[in-house]
Amino acid sequence: MKTLAVTPLPVILGVLLLLSPACSKKAVQSGGDTRALQEEMARGGAKGGTSSSFPDTSFSGKDDANGLRGIDRSPLEERLGNGGHNGSGTVNPNTTLMAKSDPGAATRQLAEIRAEQTASAAAGLRDVFFAYDSFSITDEGRHALSNDAEWIKSNAQVQLKIEGHCDERGTSAYNLVLGEKRAKAVRNYLVELGVVPQHLSVVSYGKERPFCTEHGEQCYSMNRRGHLVVKVGK
Amino acid sequence: MTLRTLVIAGFCALVGLVWIIESGAADVFLEAARPDFQKIPLAIAGIENLGGTESPEGRVKLGSRIEEVLKTDVRRSLVFALVDVNGLGMKSGQLGAEPDPSFKHAVENGVSVVVWGRAGIKSGNKDADVNMDGYVYDAGNNEVVGGKRYVGSTSVVRLMAHRFADELVFRYTGEPGIARTKIAYVSELGSARELFLMDYDGYDPRQLTADGFLNLMPRWSPDRRYLVFTTYRNRNTQDIDLLELASGKRWTLVSQGGLNITPALSPDGNFLAYSSSSEGNAELYRMDTHTKAVQRLTTNAGGDLSPSWAPSGRELAFTSDRNGGPQVFLISSDGSNVRRLTFEGDYNAAPAWSPRGNWIAYVCRTPRKEYKLCLITPDGQKRVQLTTGPGVDDSPSWSPDGRHIVFSSTADGKSHIYMINTDGKDLERITFTGTHNSAPSWSPAS
């Protein structure tokens, strides 16, 4: 009780502790978060049929001191930075590896993107532009798509990809949904015009691959787009 | 009753105090919103330099660097009020392992805790280890209650400060502190977007993927060993992958047609919630990570996405545009009891449930069509706008102590990552390089 006797703040807090129902509950549970978690896991945790296709992500919640050893009267020397977890479950950045990636992947992607751009430009395909927040195809868009549909129908061997794009406003996540709605609106209209659905695929890039990176309506309107691409590669 | 139990009980009473004040005054809305008297006045007398600089060509001495990082960590902990030591007459070089006469003066000026230490490379060998000793004096005990001794290479000097800061927070609150936490995020490389990892203060960015296309929206596993995220295979299809940080290994968890976005592991790690349009429009799904059994949680004509688990694991907040524009909804983790949470404004999205469970942060579109951060209680009774001004704010993610939110914003032009307290104070930009930093995800505390 030494600490409490000398500092006034904890005394007040201690009195309040007795008055606060939420708190007495928490005090009883102190150090019991682990227990609560284990109980929770026991309730929900029928673990049959574990497959080895990816690692176990379940969390035991053990080590409630979180690798900290406390401030000690005669502290032992702690060596930091050795091994992947420096004694605390902390990821040591020095041993964090870059995910194994195919070294040629980025180069190949770039080559394929260029090939797609060339093929799409040669086909004279026209893109469709959308209003803010909208995935409705405008009259201008319908006009562009009737041109596109004619070309697609007369090039039956071609696989076409419809990319949905958004401007930078709004959240990344919701723009992926909006981008998909735009791409699907384009696909549906092309199908209405008689294009075989099997020749069309859709993908949403949301606001992650903008055509223009300035801020302002001129740029935004360029990025709210259904972009038609002649597919190359897989 | 041990000291630690008392400290925990004291902290608990602090939370209780705020709870009592909250119920009485509507303008005091967050536990971190109380003025400094709740914080523990802490003075950092100094970290004495023992020799050596941060890098061979660098001028910053090791002790000075540790002192600077420690001060920032202590300030950001929001547990302590950092006291200006000017005029208190404490000389870190003269402080040993016993209480110094100068402490009396400091205590009379309201200081509860004094911290000091020394750090550096003692020998002339540039490859020699850095040593750090830290001491803690507690006015309540009127004694030096203990210290820490760290050793390591110059690459871990920031970690020494972070670890000491977390020990201080742990001693006085029973909670681990956030100074050793990490932030995963997305950054632009050419036209590609790759995953990165940095310290919670923006230092030491590390690239994690090199796919050359789009990797989006990383989220941590509760044990901090993995990230889940959306990756574009061959540019045309989206998968949800799992990345192991220690090894760099990757596994594909979800691979099917359509959108497969916004994955989030449950607090116990036993379930992966995500959004997929593989059966038509974007719906929420829940995969059992042990059996791989998938359960569909939502069925409606609108898009459902961005699931965020309550800390209990029993509910999720998510975005849905089933009523027109996107709004935040709640759902039980078995798919039952869906109800709309946000009603103000025509665009509310990207919910993030706080680790204490009492708030949900989200992106709200203001009447001036600005995308800002808002907070709402899970019962919908209290709502506040947290950020203001220009720029698109996105992807709020809570610190594990529930006192800060990290998010992306275009407030300074390019998208960068910012940190803000939950009372709207201490807005700080934490990334300064790169052309597009986004989708931050704050790690759990170890």
XYZ file of C-alpha atoms in Angstrom, chain A residues 117-226:
110
model
C -2.722 -1.874 -74.893
C -1.410 -2.299 -78.440
C -4.078 -4.859 -79.371
C -6.862 -2.761 -77.846
C -5.704 0.387 -79.610
C -5.495 -1.468 -82.937
C -9.066 -2.700 -82.465
C -10.248 0.878 -81.949
C -12.243 -0.089 -78.868
C -13.853 2.822 -77.064
C -14.204 3.192 -73.316
C -17.282 4.146 -71.360
C -17.308 6.990 -68.819
C -19.504 7.302 -65.762
C -20.919 10.043 -63.562
C -19.780 10.447 -59.928
C -21.093 7.639 -57.693
C -22.841 6.115 -60.709
C -22.643 2.902 -62.702
C -25.361 3.802 -65.219
C -24.283 3.840 -68.835
C -24.873 7.223 -70.427
C -26.134 7.817 -73.982
C -22.575 8.539 -75.009
C -21.525 5.257 -73.434
C -24.228 3.357 -75.332
C -22.994 4.878 -78.557
C -19.407 3.815 -77.812
C -20.497 0.320 -76.875
C -22.516 -0.247 -80.067
C -19.307 0.423 -82.002
C -17.406 -1.931 -79.715
C -20.076 -4.631 -80.022
C -19.828 -4.634 -83.811
C -16.070 -5.082 -83.654
C -16.293 -7.867 -81.076
C -18.941 -9.755 -83.070
C -16.814 -9.638 -86.182
C -13.722 -10.822 -84.254
C -15.203 -13.903 -82.646
C -11.839 -15.378 -81.641
C -11.060 -12.470 -79.311
C -11.454 -12.592 -75.564
C -12.314 -9.234 -74.086
C -11.712 -7.966 -70.593
C -13.798 -5.149 -69.169
C -12.004 -3.226 -66.424
C -14.017 -1.130 -63.984
C -12.239 1.990 -62.699
C -13.103 4.754 -60.221
C -11.841 8.177 -59.298
C -9.825 8.730 -56.110
C -12.750 9.891 -53.995
C -14.355 7.424 -51.626
C -12.839 4.399 -49.974
C -10.535 1.917 -51.703
C -12.766 -0.959 -50.686
C -16.097 0.452 -51.809
C -14.562 1.630 -55.076
C -13.695 -2.002 -55.859
C -17.409 -2.808 -55.584
C -18.368 0.277 -57.621
C -15.747 -0.625 -60.243
C -17.213 -4.104 -60.559
C -20.702 -2.640 -60.978
C -19.408 -0.428 -63.772
C -17.639 -3.311 -65.506
C -20.742 -5.498 -65.215
C -22.969 -2.714 -66.548
C -20.726 -2.564 -69.618
C -20.752 -6.339 -70.012
C -24.529 -6.519 -69.670
C -25.061 -3.857 -72.297
C -22.683 -5.598 -74.711
C -24.592 -8.832 -74.189
C -27.842 -6.962 -74.880
C -26.259 -5.909 -78.152
C -25.671 -9.546 -79.044
C -22.093 -10.196 -77.886
C -21.564 -13.764 -76.663
C -21.087 -13.552 -72.854
C -18.352 -16.211 -72.964
C -16.154 -13.744 -74.836
C -16.298 -11.235 -71.998
C -14.754 -11.147 -68.550
C -14.879 -8.412 -65.938
C -12.379 -7.201 -63.373
C -12.523 -4.259 -60.995
C -9.457 -2.169 -60.236
C -11.387 0.321 -58.116
C -9.217 3.409 -57.734
C -5.969 1.434 -57.725
C -4.932 1.855 -61.377
C -5.941 5.389 -62.294
C -5.416 6.741 -65.820
C -4.718 10.181 -64.389
C -3.320 11.021 -60.964
C -4.115 14.729 -60.576
C -6.807 15.953 -58.216
C -9.769 17.613 -59.926
C -12.862 16.841 -61.936
C -11.090 16.689 -65.280
C -8.929 13.883 -63.989
C -11.698 12.265 -61.987
C -13.954 11.992 -65.055
C -11.134 10.250 -66.949
C -10.839 7.682 -64.180
C -14.551 6.783 -63.840
C -14.330 4.329 -66.654
C -15.245 1.023 -68.140
